[in-house]
Tab-separated table of C-alpha atoms in Angstrom:
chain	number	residue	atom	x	y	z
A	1	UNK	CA	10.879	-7.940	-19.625
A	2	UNK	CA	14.321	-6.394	-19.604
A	3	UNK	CA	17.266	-7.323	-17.902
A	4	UNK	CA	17.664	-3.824	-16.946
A	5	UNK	CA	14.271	-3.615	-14.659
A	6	UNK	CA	14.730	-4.659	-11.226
A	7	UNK	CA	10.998	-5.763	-10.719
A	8	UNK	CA	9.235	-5.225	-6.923
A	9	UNK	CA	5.778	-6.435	-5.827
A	10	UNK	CA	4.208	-4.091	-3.861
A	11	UNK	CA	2.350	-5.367	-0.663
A	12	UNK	CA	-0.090	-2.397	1.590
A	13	UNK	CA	-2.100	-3.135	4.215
A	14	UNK	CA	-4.368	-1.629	6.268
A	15	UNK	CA	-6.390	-2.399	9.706
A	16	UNK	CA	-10.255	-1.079	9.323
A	17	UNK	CA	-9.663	-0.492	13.217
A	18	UNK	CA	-6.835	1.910	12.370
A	19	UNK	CA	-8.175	4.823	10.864
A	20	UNK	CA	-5.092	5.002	8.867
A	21	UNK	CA	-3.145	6.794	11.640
A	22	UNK	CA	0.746	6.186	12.705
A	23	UNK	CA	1.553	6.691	8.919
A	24	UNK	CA	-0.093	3.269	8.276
A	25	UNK	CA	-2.360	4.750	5.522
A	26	UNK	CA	-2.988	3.318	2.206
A	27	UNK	CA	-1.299	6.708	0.785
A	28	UNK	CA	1.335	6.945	2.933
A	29	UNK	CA	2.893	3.425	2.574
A	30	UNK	CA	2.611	4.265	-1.604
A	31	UNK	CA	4.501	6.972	-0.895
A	32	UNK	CA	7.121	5.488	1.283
A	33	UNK	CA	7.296	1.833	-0.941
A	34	UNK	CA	7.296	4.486	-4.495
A	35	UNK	CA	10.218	6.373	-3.040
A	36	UNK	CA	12.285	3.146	-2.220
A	37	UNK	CA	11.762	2.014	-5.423
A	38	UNK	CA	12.817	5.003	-7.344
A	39	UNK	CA	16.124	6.059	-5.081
A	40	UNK	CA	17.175	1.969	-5.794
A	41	UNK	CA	16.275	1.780	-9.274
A	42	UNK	CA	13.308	-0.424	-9.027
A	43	UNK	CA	9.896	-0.544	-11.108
A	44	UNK	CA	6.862	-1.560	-9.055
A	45	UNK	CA	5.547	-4.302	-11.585
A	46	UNK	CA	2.357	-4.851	-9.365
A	47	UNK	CA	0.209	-3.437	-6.347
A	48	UNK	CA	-1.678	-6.035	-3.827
A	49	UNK	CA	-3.565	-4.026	-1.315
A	50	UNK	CA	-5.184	-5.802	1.744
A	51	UNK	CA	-7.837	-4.688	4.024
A	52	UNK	CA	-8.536	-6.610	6.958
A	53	UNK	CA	-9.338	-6.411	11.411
A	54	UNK	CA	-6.753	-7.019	13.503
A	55	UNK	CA	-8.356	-10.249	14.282
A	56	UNK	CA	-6.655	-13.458	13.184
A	57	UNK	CA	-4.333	-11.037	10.362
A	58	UNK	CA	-1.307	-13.472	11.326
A	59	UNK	CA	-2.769	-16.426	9.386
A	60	UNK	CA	-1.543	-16.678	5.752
A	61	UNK	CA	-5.203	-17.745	5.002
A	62	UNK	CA	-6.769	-14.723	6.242
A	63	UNK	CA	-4.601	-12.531	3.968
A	64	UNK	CA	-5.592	-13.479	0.112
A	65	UNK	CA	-3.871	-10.551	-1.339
A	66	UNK	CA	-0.184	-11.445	0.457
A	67	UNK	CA	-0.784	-14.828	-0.826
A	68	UNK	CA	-1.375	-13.232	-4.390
A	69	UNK	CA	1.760	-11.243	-4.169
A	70	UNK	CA	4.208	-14.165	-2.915
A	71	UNK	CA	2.681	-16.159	-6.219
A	72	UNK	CA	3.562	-13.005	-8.089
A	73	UNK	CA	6.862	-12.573	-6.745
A	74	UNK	CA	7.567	-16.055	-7.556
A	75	UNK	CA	6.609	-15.954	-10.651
A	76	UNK	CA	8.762	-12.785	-11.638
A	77	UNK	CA	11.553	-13.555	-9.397
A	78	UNK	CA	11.387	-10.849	-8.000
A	79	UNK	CA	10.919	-9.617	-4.078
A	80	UNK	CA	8.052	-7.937	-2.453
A	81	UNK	CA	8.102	-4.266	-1.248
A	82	UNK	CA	6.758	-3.279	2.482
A	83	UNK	CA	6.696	0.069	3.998
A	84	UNK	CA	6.771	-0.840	7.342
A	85	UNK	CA	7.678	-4.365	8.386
A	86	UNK	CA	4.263	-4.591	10.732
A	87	UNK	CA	2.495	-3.870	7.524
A	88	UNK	CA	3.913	-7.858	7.327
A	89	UNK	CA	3.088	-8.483	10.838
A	90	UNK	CA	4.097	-7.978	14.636
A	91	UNK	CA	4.354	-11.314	15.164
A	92	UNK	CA	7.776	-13.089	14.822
A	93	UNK	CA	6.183	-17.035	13.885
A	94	UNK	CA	3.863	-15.251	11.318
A	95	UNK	CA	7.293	-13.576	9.793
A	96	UNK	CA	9.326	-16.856	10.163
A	97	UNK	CA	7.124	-18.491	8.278
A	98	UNK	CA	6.988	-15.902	4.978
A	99	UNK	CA	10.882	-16.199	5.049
A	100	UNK	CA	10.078	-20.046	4.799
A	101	UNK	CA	8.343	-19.142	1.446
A	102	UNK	CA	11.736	-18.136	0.052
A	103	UNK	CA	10.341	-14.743	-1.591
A	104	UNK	CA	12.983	-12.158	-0.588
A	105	UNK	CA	10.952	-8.951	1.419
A	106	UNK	CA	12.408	-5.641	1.341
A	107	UNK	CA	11.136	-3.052	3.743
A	108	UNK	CA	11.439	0.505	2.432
A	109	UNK	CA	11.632	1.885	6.155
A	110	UNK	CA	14.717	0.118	6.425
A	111	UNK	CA	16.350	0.076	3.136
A	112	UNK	CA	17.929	-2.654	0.601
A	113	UNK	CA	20.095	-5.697	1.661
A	114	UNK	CA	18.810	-5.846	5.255
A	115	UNK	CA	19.479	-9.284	6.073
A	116	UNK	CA	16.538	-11.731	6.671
A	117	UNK	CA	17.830	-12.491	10.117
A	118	UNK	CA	17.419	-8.892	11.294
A	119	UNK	CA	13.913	-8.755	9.906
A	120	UNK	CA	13.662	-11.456	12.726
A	121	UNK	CA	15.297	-9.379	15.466
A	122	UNK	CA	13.117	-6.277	14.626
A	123	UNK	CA	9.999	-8.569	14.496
A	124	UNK	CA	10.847	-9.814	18.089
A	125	UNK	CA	11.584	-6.419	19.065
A	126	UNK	CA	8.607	-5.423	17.940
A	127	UNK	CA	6.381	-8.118	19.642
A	128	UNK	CA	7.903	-7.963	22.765
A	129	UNK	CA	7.443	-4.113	23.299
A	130	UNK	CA	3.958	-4.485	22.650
A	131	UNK	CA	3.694	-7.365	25.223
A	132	UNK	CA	5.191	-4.675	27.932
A	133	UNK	CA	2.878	-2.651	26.699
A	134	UNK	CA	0.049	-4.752	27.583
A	135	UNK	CA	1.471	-6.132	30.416
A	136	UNK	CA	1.895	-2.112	32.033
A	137	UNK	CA	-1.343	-0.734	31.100
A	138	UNK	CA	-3.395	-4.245	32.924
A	139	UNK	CA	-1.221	-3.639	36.103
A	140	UNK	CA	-2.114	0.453	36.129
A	141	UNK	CA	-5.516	-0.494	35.825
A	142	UNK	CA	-5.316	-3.054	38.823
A	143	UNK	CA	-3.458	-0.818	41.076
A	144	UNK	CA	-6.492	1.653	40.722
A	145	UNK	CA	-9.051	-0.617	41.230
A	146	UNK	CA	-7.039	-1.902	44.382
A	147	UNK	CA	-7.393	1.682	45.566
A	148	UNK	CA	-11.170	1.790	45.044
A	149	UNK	CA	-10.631	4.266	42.112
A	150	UNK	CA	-13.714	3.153	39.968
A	151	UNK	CA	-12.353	2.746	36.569
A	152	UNK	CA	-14.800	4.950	33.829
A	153	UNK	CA	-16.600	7.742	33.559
A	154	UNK	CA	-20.267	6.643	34.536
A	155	UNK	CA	-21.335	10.866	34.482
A	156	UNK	CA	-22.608	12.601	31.209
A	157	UNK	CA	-23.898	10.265	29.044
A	158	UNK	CA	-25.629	12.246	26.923
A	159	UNK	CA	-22.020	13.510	26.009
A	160	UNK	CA	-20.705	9.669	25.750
A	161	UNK	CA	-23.180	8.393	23.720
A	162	UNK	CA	-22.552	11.585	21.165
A	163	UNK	CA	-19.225	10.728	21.405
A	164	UNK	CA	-19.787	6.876	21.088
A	165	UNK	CA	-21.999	8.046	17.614
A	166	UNK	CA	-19.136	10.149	16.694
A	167	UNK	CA	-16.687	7.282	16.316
A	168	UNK	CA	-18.674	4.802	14.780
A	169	UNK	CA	-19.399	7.353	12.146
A	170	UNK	CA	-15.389	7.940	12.228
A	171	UNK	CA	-14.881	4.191	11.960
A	172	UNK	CA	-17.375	3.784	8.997
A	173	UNK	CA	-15.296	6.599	7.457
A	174	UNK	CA	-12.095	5.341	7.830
A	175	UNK	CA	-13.486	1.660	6.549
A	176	UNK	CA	-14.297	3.275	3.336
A	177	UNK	CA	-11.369	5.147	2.708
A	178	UNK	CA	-9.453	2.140	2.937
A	179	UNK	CA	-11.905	-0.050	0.760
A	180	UNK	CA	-12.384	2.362	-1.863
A	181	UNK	CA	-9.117	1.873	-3.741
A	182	UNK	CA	-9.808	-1.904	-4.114
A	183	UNK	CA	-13.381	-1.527	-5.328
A	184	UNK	CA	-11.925	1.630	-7.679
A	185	UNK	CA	-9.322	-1.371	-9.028
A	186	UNK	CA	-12.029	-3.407	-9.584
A	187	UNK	CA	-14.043	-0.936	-11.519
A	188	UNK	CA	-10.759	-0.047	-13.638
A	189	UNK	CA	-10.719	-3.542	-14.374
A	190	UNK	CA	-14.232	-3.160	-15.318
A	191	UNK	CA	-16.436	-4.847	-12.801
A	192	UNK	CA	-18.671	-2.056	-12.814
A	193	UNK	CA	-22.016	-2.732	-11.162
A	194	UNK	CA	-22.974	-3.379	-7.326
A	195	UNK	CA	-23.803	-6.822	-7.145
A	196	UNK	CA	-20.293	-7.823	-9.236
A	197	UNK	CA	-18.424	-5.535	-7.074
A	198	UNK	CA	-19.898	-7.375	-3.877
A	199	UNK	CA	-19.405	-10.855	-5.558
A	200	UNK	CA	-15.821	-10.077	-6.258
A	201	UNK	CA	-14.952	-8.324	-2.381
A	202	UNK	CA	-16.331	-11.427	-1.185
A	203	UNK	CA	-14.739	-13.602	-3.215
A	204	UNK	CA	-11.464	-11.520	-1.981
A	205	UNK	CA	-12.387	-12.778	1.570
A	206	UNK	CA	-12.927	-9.074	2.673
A	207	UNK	CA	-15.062	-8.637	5.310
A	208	UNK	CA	-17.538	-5.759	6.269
A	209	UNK	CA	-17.205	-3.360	9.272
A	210	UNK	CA	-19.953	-6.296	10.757
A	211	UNK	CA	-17.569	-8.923	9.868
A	212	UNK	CA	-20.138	-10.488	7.012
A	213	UNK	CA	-20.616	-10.691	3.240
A	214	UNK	CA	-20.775	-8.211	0.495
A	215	UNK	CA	-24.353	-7.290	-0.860
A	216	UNK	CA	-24.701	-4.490	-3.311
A	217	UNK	CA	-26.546	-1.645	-1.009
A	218	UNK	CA	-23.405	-2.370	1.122
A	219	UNK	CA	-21.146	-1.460	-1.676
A	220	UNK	CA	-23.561	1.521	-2.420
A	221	UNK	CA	-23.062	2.713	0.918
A	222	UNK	CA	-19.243	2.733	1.079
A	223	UNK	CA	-19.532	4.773	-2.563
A	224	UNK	CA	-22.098	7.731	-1.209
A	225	UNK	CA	-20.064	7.676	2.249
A	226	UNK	CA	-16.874	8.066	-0.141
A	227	UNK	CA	-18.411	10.314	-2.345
């Protein structure tokens, strides 16, 4: 490789409870971690995308394809490219402890040379607003039902349950969209039929929409909702 390419490992994630909004897409953090790289004279040497629930997303284990990208990273010297630093995580011990892996993150939100401690502050930041969040929206709802307002809209369900099919089908949607580019890689790479696809998603520790395993007429599915 030579000395005149400044290598990055590119790291995208996406939530299959997200629906890609908030500019967390799989195409919009490209876009942003592609643009970083070209205004600072980078070359994106390698692309680890992870799809995973919100649900336990803080644990190192639970995210195979950041722990492929640190091994990368270390192996190249290089650092690894974010959009977004909660495309990392929201959680300030989770980020502590990748800045204990000594692999240098850049976030392309923020720019080059941001030092590691004010990855921390933004983290906390972070983490904290969503806690007020929380904390706000629990004591709205218990002021309310104090007041005897009953909390949900019990009329029309004919229209709720429409709208209840209407988001699953939304939901299913947005979980293939985000799985498709991993089982197109894995077709590139020439894992071509059903049952290898499944093996190798499984393998990945990626979940379905029921939180299972991979069979082939669940692969099947995601490529005719896709198609």
């Amino acid at each position: 490789m030579s000395d005149t390419i400044r290598p990055l490992i590119a790291y995208l994630r996406v939530s299959t409870d997200r629906q890609g909004k908030s500019g967390l897409g799989l195409e919009a953090q490209r876009a942003a971690v592609t643009a970083f790289a070209t205004a600072g004279g980078f070359t994106i040497v390698g692309e680890h995308i992870e799809v995973e629930t919100g649900k336990g997303s803080d644990a190192l284990d639970r995210r195979p394809e950041l722990a492929a990208a640190l091994a990368a990273a270390r192996r190249l010297k290089c650092a690894v490219v974010v959009a977004k630093l909660d495309r990392l995580s929201r959680d300030v011990a989770f980020i502590a402890g990748l800045m204990a892996q000594r692999v240098p993150f850049l976030v392309a939100e923020l720019g080059e040379g941001v030092d590691p401690f004010v990855l921390h502050l933004y983290a906390a930041l972070a983490e904290k607003e969503r806690a007020m969040i929380s904390a706000r929206t629990k004591a709205a709802l218990a002021a309310k039902k104090a007041q005897g307002v009953q909390l949900g809209n019990r009329t029309n369900l004919a229209a709720a349950a429409a709208k209840g099919r209407e988001a699953r089908e939304d939901k299913a949607d947005a979980f293939a969209a985000n799985v498709l580019p991993v089982i197109a890689s894995l077709q590139a790479a020439g894992i071509s039929s059903l049952r290898a696809i499944a093996s190798e998603l499984n393998a990945r520790r990626i979940e379905t929409p029921r939180k299972g395993e991979w069979s082939a007429m669940q692969v099947k599915r995601v490529l005719d909702r896709a198609a």
